[in-house]
Structures are given as C-alpha cells and as structure tokens.
Coordinates of C-alpha atoms in Angstrom, one line a residue:
M25 CA -39.5 18.9 27.7
N26 CA -36.7 18.2 30.2
L27 CA -33.5 19.9 29.2
T28 CA -31.6 19.1 32.4
K29 CA -30.1 15.7 31.4
P30 CA -28.9 16.9 27.9
R31 CA -27.4 20.0 29.5
L32 CA -25.7 17.8 32.2
R33 CA -24.3 15.5 29.5
L34 CA -23.1 18.5 27.5
A35 CA -21.4 20.0 30.6
A36 CA -19.8 16.6 31.4
V37 CA -18.5 16.3 27.8
A38 CA -17.2 19.9 27.9
L39 CA -15.5 19.3 31.2
A40 CA -13.9 16.1 30.0
A41 CA -12.7 17.9 26.8
A42 CA -11.3 20.8 28.9
L43 CA -9.4 18.4 31.2
A44 CA -8.1 16.4 28.3
G45 CA -6.9 19.5 26.6
A46 CA -5.2 20.8 29.7
A47 CA -3.4 17.5 30.2
A48 CA -2.3 17.4 26.5
A49 CA -1.1 21.0 26.8
A50 CA 0.9 20.2 29.9
A51 CA 2.5 17.1 28.5
P52 CA 4.8 18.7 25.9
A53 CA 5.9 21.3 28.5
A54 CA 7.1 18.5 30.8
L55 CA 9.3 17.1 28.0
A56 CA 10.4 20.5 26.6
D57 CA 13.6 20.3 28.6
G58 CA 15.7 17.4 27.4
D59 CA 16.8 16.7 31.0
A60 CA 13.2 16.7 32.3
V61 CA 12.0 13.3 33.5
P62 CA 8.4 12.3 32.7
P63 CA 6.4 11.3 35.9
V64 CA 6.4 7.6 34.9
A65 CA 10.2 7.6 34.6
A66 CA 10.6 9.4 37.9
Q67 CA 8.8 6.5 39.6
S68 CA 11.1 3.9 37.9
Q69 CA 14.8 3.6 38.0
A70 CA 15.4 7.1 36.6
A71 CA 19.1 6.8 37.2
D72 CA 19.2 4.0 34.5
L73 CA 17.7 6.3 31.9
A74 CA 19.8 8.3 29.5
P75 CA 18.9 11.3 27.3
Y76 CA 17.8 10.2 23.9
V77 CA 16.0 11.7 20.8
Q78 CA 13.0 9.9 19.3
T79 CA 12.4 10.7 15.7
H80 CA 9.1 9.8 14.0
L81 CA 9.1 9.5 10.2
M82 CA 5.7 9.3 8.4
F83 CA 5.7 7.7 5.0
G84 CA 2.6 8.0 2.8
T85 CA 1.8 5.3 0.2
V86 CA -0.4 7.2 -2.3
R87 CA 1.6 8.6 -5.2
P88 CA 0.7 12.2 -6.1
D89 CA 1.5 11.5 -9.7
G90 CA -1.3 9.0 -9.9
G91 CA 1.0 5.9 -10.0
P92 CA 0.2 2.8 -8.0
D93 CA 0.3 2.9 -4.2
V94 CA 3.5 1.9 -2.5
T95 CA 3.0 -1.8 -1.5
D96 CA 3.9 -3.5 1.8
R97 CA 6.6 -5.4 -0.1
Q98 CA 8.1 -2.2 -1.5
F99 CA 8.1 -0.5 1.8
R100 CA 9.7 -3.4 3.6
A101 CA 12.4 -3.4 0.9
F102 CA 13.0 0.3 1.4
V103 CA 13.4 -0.2 5.1
D104 CA 15.8 -3.1 4.5
E105 CA 17.9 -1.2 1.9
V106 CA 17.8 2.4 3.1
V107 CA 16.7 2.7 6.8
T108 CA 18.3 -0.3 8.4
P109 CA 21.8 0.4 7.1
R110 CA 21.6 3.9 8.7
F111 CA 20.1 2.6 12.0
P112 CA 21.3 -0.9 12.4
Q113 CA 20.8 -0.7 16.2
G114 CA 17.0 -1.0 15.7
L115 CA 13.8 0.7 14.8
T116 CA 10.1 0.3 15.0
V117 CA 7.6 0.3 12.1
D118 CA 3.8 0.8 12.5
E119 CA 1.3 0.7 9.7
V120 CA -1.1 3.6 10.2
R121 CA -3.8 5.6 8.5
G122 CA -3.1 9.3 7.8
Q123 CA -4.3 12.3 6.0
Y124 CA -2.8 15.6 4.8
R125 CA -3.6 18.5 2.5
D126 CA -1.6 18.1 -0.8
R127 CA 0.0 21.0 -2.7
H128 CA -3.3 21.4 -4.7
G129 CA -5.4 21.8 -1.6
T130 CA -7.0 18.3 -1.7
I131 CA -7.3 16.3 1.5
E132 CA -5.6 13.0 0.9
R133 CA -6.3 10.0 3.1
E134 CA -3.9 7.1 2.8
R135 CA -2.4 4.0 4.4
S136 CA 0.9 5.1 5.8
Y137 CA 3.9 3.9 7.7
E138 CA 5.4 5.4 10.8
V139 CA 9.0 4.6 11.6
Y140 CA 10.4 5.3 15.1
L141 CA 14.1 5.9 15.5
L142 CA 15.6 6.2 19.0
Y143 CA 19.2 7.4 19.4
P144 CA 21.4 9.0 22.1
R145 CA 21.0 12.8 22.3
A146 CA 24.8 13.2 22.0
E147 CA 24.5 11.6 18.5
A148 CA 21.7 13.9 17.3
Q149 CA 23.8 16.0 14.9
E150 CA 25.4 12.9 13.3
R151 CA 22.1 11.1 13.0
D152 CA 20.4 14.1 11.4
G153 CA 22.2 13.6 8.1
R154 CA 21.2 9.9 8.0
I155 CA 17.5 10.8 8.7
E156 CA 17.5 13.4 5.9
E157 CA 19.0 10.8 3.5
I158 CA 16.1 8.4 4.3
R159 CA 13.6 11.2 3.7
D160 CA 15.2 12.2 0.4
A161 CA 15.5 8.6 -0.8
Y162 CA 11.8 7.8 -0.1
T163 CA 10.5 11.0 -1.9
A164 CA 12.7 10.2 -4.9
R165 CA 12.0 6.5 -5.1
F166 CA 8.2 6.7 -4.6
A167 CA 7.5 10.2 -6.1
Q168 CA 6.3 11.6 -2.8
E169 CA 5.9 15.3 -2.0
S170 CA 7.5 14.8 1.5
V171 CA 8.1 12.5 4.4
A172 CA 7.0 14.1 7.7
R173 CA 9.5 14.2 10.6
V174 CA 9.0 14.8 14.3
D175 CA 11.8 14.9 16.8
E176 CA 11.2 14.8 20.5
P177 CA 13.3 14.4 23.6
A178 CA 13.2 11.1 25.4
R179 CA 14.9 9.2 28.2
A180 CA 15.6 5.6 27.6
G181 CA 17.4 2.6 29.2
F182 CA 18.2 -0.8 27.8

C-alpha cells in the first residue's frame, strides 16, 4: 500500500487551507483603519476614492411563526416602500441562500436577500437611524426574529 500520494495530497490541502486562512485573517486587518487603502485601490487612482461605509443587511424569508415564506414580489415591494426612500442614491440587492440557528436552537436554511448600502463615512451617524428603521420595519412586517447587519469601511469613487 503506497501512502505517499494520499499524504502529499493531504499536505497540499492543509497548506492551501493554511494559506487561505492567513490571507483571510490579514484582509480585515488591512481594512480595520478607515483610512487604509486596499492593495487594489492603491494601484488605481486612489486620490479619487473617498472614505465610505458599506452596510450589508441580510433578510431571511422563512417566517418563524410558520406563516408563508416572504415572496420575491413582497420583498421587492418592501425595498420600494421602505429601503429606497431612505437610500434613494442607490443600493444593490442579491438573492442568496443562508442559514442560522433560531432561538429554539434549530438550524434554519432559507432563501434570503442581501442588500448593500454604500454611503459617505461622514454621514454614518445620520444613516444609522435609517438603517435601523429598515431592520425594524422588516422584522415587524414579516414576523422575523432579526435582520443581520454588517458595517465595514470602504473607499469608493463615482
């Protein structure tokens, strides 16, 4: 029995995983300072880029109370009625698959939506209230436990 090839494959996989982990661990540190410029931006016209915040909101579609899932039509209406008036400059919506552990300890897998909001860092405090209104409106309208929110520094130019 030749164990050399499986061991080499295992070593290669372990090395690849270690390198990927190291790269992933280093990436957030590079963006931790709002003034830090990611390497790609440093190679472009960095002077044209301004400090921004990118907020990701994750909206689940399964109702914890057992009601019908939120439909595409309902979500589009929510974006039109609630999100767009608070961010008329623009936003991005992706349909994604997600999972989370609910308050009862059950792993829930569901079709979800991720909304990306990009706004000047100087407006972060003002925009915070609008974002929280969006989260509150969705949880109330669709009987959700929560809407996940992630804020990260960004540099953008238009």
